[in-house]
Short mmCIF file of C-alpha atoms and ligand atoms in Angstrom, two decimals:
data_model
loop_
_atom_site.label_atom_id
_atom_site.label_comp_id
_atom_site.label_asym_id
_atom_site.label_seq_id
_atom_site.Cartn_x
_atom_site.Cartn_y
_atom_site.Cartn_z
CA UNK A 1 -4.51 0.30 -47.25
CA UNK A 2 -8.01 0.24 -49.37
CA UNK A 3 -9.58 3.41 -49.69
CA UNK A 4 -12.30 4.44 -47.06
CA UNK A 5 -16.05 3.57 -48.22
CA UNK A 6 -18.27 6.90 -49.11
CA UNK A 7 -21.15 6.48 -50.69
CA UNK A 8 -19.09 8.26 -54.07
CA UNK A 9 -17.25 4.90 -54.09
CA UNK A 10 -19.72 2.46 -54.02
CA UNK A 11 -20.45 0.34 -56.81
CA UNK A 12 -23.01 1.98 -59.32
CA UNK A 13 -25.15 -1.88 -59.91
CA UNK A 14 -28.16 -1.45 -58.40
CA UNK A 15 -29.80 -4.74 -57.15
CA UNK A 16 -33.35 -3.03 -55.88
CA UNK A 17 -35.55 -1.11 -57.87
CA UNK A 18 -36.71 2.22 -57.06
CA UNK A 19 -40.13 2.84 -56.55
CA UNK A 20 -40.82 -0.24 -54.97
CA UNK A 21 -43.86 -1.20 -52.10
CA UNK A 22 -42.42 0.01 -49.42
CA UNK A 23 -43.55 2.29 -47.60
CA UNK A 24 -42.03 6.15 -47.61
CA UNK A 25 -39.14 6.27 -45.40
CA UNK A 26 -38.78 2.43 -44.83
CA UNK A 27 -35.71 2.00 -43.23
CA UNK A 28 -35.67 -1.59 -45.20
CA UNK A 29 -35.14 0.16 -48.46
CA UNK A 30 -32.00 1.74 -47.02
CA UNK A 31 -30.21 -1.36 -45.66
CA UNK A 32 -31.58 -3.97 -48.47
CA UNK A 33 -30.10 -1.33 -51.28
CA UNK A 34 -26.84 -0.90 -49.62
CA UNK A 35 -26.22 -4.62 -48.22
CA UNK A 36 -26.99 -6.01 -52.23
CA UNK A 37 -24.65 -3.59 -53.40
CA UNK A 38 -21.60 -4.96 -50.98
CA UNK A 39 -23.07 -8.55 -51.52
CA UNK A 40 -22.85 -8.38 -55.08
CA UNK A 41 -24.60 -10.50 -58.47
CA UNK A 42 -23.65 -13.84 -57.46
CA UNK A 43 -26.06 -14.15 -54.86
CA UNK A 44 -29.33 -16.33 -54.12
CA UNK A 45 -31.76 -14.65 -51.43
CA UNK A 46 -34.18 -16.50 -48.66
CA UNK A 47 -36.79 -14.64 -47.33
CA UNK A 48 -40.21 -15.80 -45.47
CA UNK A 49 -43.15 -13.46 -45.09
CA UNK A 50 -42.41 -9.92 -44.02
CA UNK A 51 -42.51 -6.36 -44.98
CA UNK A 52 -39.57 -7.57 -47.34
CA UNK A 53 -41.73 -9.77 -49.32
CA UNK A 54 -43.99 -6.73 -49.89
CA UNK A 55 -41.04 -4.77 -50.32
CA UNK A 56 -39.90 -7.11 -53.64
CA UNK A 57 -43.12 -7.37 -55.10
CA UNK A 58 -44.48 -10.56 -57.21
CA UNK A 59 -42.73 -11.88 -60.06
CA UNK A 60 -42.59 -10.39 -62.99
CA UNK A 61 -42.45 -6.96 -61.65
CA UNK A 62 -39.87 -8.09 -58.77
CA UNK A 63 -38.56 -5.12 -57.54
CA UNK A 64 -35.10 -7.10 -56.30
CA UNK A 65 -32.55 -8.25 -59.00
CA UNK A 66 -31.18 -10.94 -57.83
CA UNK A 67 -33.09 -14.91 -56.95
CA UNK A 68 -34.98 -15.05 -54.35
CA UNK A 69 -36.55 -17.89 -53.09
CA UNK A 70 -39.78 -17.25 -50.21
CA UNK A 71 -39.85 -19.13 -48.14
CA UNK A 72 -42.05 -20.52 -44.93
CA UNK A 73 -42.04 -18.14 -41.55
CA UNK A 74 -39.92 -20.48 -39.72
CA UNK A 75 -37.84 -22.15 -42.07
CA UNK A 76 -35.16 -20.00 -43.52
CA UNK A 77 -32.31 -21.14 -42.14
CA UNK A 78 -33.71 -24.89 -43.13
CA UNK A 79 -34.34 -23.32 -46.65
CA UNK A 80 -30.95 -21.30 -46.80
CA UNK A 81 -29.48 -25.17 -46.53
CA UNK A 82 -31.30 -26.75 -48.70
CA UNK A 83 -30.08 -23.89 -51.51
CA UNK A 84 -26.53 -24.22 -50.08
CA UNK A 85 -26.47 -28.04 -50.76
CA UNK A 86 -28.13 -27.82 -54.52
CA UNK A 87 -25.25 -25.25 -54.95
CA UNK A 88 -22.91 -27.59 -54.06
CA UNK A 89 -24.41 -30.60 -55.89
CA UNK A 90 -24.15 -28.14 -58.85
CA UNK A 91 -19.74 -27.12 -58.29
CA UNK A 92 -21.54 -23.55 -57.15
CA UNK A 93 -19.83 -23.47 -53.86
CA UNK A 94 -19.07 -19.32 -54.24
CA UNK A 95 -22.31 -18.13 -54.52
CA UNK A 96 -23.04 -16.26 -51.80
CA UNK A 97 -26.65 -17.47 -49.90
CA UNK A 98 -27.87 -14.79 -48.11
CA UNK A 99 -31.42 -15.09 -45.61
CA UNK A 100 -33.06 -11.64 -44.49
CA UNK A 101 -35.75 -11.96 -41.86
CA UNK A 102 -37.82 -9.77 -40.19
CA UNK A 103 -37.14 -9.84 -36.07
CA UNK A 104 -40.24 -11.83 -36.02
CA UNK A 105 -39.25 -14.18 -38.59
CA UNK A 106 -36.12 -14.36 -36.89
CA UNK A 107 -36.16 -13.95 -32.65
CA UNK A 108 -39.34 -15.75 -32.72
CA UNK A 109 -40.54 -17.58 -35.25
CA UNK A 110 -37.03 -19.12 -37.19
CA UNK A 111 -35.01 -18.86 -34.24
CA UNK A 112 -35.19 -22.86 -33.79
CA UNK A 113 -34.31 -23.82 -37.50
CA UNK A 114 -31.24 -20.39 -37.45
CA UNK A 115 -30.07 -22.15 -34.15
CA UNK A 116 -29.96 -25.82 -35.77
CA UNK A 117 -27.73 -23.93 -39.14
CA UNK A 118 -25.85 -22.62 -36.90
CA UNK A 119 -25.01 -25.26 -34.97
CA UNK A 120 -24.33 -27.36 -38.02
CA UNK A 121 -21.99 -24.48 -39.24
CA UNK A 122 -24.14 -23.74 -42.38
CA UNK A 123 -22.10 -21.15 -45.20
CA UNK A 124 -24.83 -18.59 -45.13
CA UNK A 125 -25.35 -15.06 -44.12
CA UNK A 126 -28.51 -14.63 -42.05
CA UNK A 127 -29.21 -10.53 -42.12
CA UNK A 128 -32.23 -9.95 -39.33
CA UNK A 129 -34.00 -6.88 -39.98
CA UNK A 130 -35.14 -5.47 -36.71
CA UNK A 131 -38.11 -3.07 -37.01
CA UNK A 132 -39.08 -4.25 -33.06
CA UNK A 133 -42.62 -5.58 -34.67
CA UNK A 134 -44.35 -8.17 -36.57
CA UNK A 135 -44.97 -4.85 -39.14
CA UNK A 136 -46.55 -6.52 -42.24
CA UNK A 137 -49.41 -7.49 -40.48
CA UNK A 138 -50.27 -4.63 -38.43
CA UNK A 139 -48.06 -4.19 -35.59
CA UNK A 140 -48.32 -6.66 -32.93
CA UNK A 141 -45.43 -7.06 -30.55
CA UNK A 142 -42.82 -9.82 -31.05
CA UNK A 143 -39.64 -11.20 -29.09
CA UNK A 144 -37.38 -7.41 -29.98
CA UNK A 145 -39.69 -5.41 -29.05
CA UNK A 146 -38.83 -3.24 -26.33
CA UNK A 147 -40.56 -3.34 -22.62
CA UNK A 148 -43.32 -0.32 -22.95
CA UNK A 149 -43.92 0.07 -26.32
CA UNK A 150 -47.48 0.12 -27.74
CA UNK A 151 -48.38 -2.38 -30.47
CA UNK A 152 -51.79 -3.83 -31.38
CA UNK A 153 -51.43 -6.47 -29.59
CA UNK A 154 -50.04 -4.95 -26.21
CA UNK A 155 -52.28 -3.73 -22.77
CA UNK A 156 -52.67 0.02 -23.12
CA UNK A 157 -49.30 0.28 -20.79
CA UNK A 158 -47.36 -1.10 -23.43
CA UNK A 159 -45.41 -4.58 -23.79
CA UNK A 160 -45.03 -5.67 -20.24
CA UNK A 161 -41.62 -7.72 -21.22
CA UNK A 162 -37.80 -6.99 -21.76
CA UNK A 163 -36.56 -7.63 -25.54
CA UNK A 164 -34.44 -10.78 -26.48
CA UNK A 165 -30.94 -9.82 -27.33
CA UNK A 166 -30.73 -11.99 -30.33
CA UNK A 167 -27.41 -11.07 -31.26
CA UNK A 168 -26.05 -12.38 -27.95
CA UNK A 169 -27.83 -15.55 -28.61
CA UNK A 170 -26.27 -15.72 -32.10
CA UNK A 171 -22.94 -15.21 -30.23
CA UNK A 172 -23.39 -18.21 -27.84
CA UNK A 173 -23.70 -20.36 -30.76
CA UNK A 174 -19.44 -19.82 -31.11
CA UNK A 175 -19.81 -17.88 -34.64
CA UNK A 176 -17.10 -16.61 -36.43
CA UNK A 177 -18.98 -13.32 -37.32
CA UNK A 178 -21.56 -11.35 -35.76
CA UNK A 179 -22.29 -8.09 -36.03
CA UNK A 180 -25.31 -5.17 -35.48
CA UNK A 181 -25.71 -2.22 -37.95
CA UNK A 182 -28.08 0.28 -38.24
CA UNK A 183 -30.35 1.38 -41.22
CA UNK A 184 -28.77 5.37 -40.59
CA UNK A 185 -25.28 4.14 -40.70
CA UNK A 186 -25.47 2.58 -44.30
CA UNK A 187 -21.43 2.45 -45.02
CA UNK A 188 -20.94 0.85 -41.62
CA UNK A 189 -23.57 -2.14 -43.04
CA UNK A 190 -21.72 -2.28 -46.70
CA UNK A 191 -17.99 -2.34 -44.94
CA UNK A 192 -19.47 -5.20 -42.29
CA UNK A 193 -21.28 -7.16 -45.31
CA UNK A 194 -17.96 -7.34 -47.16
CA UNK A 195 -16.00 -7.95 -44.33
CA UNK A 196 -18.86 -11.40 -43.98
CA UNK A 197 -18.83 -12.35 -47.34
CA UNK A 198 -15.11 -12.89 -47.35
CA UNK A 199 -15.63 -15.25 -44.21
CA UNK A 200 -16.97 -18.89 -44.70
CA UNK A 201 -19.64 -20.61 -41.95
CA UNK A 202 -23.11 -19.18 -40.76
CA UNK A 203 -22.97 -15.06 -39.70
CA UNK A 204 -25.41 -13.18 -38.38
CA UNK A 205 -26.19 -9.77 -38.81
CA UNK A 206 -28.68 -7.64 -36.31
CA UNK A 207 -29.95 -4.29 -38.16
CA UNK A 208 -31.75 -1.39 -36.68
CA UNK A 209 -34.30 -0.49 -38.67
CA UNK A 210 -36.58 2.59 -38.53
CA UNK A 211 -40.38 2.12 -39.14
CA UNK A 212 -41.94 5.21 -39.84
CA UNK A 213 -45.51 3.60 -40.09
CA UNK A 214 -45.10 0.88 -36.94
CA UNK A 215 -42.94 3.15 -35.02
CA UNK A 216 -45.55 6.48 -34.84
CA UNK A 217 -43.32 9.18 -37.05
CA UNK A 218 -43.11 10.80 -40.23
CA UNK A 219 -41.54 9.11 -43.33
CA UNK A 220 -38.84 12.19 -43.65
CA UNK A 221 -37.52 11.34 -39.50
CA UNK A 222 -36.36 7.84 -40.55
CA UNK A 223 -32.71 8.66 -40.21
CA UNK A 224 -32.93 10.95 -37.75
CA UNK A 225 -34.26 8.19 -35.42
CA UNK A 226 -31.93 5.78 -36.16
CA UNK A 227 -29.33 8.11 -35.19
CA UNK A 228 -30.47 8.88 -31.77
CA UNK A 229 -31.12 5.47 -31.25
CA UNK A 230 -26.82 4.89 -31.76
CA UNK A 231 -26.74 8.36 -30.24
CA UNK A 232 -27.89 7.83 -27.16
CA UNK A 233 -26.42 4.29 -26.72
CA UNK A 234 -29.87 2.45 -26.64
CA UNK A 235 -28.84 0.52 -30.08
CA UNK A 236 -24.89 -0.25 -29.97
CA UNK A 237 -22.86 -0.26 -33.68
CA UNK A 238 -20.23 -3.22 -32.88
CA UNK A 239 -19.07 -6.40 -34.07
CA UNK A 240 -17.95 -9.66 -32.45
CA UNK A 241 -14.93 -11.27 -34.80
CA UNK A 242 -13.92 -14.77 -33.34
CA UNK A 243 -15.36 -13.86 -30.28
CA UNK A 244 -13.68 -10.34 -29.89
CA UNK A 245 -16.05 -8.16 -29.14
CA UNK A 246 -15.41 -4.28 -30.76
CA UNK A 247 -17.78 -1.59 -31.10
CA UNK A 248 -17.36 0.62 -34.78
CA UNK A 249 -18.28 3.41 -36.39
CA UNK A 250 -20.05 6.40 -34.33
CA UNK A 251 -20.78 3.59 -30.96
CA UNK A 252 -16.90 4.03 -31.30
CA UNK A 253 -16.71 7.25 -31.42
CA UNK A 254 -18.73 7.86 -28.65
CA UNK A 255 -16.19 6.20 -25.54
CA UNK A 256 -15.19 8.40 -23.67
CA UNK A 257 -17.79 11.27 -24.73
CA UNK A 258 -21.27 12.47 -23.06
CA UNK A 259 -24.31 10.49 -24.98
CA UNK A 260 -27.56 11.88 -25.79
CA UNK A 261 -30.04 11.84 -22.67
CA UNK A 262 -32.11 8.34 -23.87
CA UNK A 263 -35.73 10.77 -23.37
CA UNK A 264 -34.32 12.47 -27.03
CA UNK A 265 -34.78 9.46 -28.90
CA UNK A 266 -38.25 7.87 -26.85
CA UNK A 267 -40.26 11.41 -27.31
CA UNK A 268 -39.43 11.15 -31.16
CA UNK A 269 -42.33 8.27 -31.59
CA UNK A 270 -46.01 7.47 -30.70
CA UNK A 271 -44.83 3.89 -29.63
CA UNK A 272 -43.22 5.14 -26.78
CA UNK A 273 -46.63 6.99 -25.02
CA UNK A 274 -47.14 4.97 -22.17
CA UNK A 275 -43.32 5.50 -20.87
CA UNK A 276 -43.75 7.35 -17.34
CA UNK A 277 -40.89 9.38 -16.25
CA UNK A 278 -39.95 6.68 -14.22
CA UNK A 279 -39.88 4.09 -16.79
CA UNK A 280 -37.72 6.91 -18.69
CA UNK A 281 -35.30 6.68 -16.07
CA UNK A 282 -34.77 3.12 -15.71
CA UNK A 283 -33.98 2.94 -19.70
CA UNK A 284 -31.61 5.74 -18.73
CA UNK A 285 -30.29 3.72 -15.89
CA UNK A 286 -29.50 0.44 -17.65
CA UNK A 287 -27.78 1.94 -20.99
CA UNK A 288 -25.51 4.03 -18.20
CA UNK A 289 -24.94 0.70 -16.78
CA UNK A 290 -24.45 -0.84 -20.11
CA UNK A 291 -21.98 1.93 -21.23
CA UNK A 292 -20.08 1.91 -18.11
CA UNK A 293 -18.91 -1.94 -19.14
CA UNK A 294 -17.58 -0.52 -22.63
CA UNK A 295 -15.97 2.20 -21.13
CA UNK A 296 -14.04 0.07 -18.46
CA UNK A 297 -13.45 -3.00 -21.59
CA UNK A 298 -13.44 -1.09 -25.18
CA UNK A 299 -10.69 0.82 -26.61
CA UNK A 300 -11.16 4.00 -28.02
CA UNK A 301 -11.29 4.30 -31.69
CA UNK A 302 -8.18 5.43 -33.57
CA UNK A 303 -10.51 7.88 -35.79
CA UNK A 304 -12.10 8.80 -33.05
C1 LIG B 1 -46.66 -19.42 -39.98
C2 LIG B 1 -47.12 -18.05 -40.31
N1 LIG B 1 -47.67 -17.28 -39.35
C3 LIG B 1 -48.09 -16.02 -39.64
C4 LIG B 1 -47.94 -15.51 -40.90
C5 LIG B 1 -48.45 -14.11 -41.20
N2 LIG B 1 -47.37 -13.15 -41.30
C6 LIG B 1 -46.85 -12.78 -42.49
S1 LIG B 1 -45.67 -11.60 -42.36
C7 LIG B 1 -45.87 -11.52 -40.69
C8 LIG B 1 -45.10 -10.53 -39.87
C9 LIG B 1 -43.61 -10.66 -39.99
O1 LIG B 1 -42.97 -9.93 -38.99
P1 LIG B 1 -41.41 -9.72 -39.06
O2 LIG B 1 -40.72 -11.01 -39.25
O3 LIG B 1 -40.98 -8.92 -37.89
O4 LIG B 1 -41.22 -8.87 -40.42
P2 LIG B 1 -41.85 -7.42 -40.72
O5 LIG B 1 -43.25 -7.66 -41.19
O6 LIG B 1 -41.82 -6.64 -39.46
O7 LIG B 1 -41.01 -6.86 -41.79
C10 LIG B 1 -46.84 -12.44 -40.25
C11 LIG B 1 -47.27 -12.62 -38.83
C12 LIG B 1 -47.37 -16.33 -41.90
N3 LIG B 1 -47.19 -15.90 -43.14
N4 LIG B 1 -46.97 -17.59 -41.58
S1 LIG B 2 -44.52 -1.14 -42.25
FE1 LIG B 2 -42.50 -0.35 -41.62
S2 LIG B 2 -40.99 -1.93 -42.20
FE2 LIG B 2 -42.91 -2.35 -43.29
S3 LIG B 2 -42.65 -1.36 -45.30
FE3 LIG B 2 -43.73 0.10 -43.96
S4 LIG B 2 -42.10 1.35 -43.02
FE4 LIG B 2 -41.13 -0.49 -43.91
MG1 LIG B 3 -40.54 -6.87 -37.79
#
């Protein structure tokens, strides 16, 4: 059996500089460190516009290691083909292409061209970044960002619409892998990214990602967050392998236990003002319902 992932044993290569543009407690530098690291050298990057284009920097102070082409808002998927067919022109066939897009650049904007690679069963990883905003140009709302929260471009009583589920949309599409992760739970991300990179066809990741500046918090409550979020069963850790459906890590861990009252993680940011007690409630409401269909389908976790 291969020995369980710490953060002692991962590898040492570091694909992302230190002291790059992101801001202080970005939840991106977590997850973009620790997903490289399981990804490995041989790999090209895709990435349109985003906070992860500030993140990198401009060539030739690149704060990322590894190629990366940028790309158009709504073409990476298109573009994540294009590299996988030059690759294969070339006898390249094992490098590993992998797209990261913000949930803007991903539920909204490249949803049509990461439905048409899907479809087509493209052989890339698409990692979605989801920091509920369009952040890297101020804040306004976009297709994961929850009903009530305030963004720039929301009425004072926050977004007035429910957030896509964009990794149930991914699962429609029949793929072999999909999974969620969370920018808090960094080993559960590196053991799911290895666990894709062995696979071959198009899979989809959906990470959590804390946003201290978009979100209303301070830079040092990044992780924090993300844990109640898991906590208190509004974000679920799982992953859907040939359509079997598991949850992992600490959503695992939690069958069968009391969760966190939802109000512990919505009173941790300024986003989440214009909630009324009764709009508290109904969030409460649907993740009881939600949790009451893993309790009745899920099996506990061994290590639980
Ligand atoms: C076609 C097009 N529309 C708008 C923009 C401006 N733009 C650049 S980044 C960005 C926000 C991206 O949001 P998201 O994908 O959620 O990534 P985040 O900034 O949150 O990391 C926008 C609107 C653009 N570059 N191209
Ligand atoms: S705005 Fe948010 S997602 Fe963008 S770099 Fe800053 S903390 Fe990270
Ligand atoms: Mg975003």
């Amino acid at each position: 059996m291969p020995a369980k992932t710490t953060v002692l044993n991962l590898t040492e290569e570091e694909f992302v500089h230190p002291g790059n543009r992101a801001c202080s407690g970005c939840g991106l530098s977590i997850i973009y460190r620790i997903a490289l690291k399981a990804l490995g050298r041989d790999t090209i990057l895709v990435v349109p516009p985003s906070c992860l284009t500030v993140l990198q920097g401009l060539y030739p102070i690149a704060a990322t290691q590894l190629p990366c082409l940028n790309v158009t808002f709504a073409s990476t998927a298109a573009a994540a083909t294009g590299v996988l067919g030059a690759l294969r022109a070339q006898g390249r066939e094992k490098t590993t292409v992998a797209a990261w897009a913000g949930d803007g650049g991903t539920a909204d904007i490249g949803l049509q061209a990461l439905s048409g690679a899907c479809e087509r069963g493209e052989n890339f990883i698409f990692f979605c970044y989801d920091n509920e905003a369009y952040m890297n140009t101020g804040v306004q709302r976009s297709g994961t960002t929850p009903r009530h929260v305030l963004t720039t471009t929301t009425p004072i009583t926050g977004k007035p619409h429910r957030s896509k589920d964009v990794p149930a949309i991914m699962a429609a599409h029949g793929l072999d892998y999909v999974a969620t992760a969370s920018a808090s739970y960094p080993i559960d991300l590196y053991d799911k990214t290895i666990k894709a990179k062995a696979l071959y066809g198009p899979r989809y990741f959906h990470i959590h990602t804390p946003c201290p500046a978009g979100w209303g918090f301070q830079p040092d409550l990044s992780v924090k967050i993300g844990r109640l979020a898991v906590e208190t069963g509004l974000f679920d850790l799982y992953e859907i392998e040939n359509g079997k459906f598991r949850l992992t890590g600490k959503s695992a861990k939690m069958l069968g236990k009391k969760r966190r009252p939802v109000r512990d993680y919505l009173k941790t940011q300024s986003r989440f003002k214009a909630l009324t007690n009764d709009h508290i409630e109904a969030v409460q409401h649907e993740v009881d319902i939600k949790w009451a269909g893993y309790e009745n389908t899920c099996q506990p976790s061994p290590t639980a």
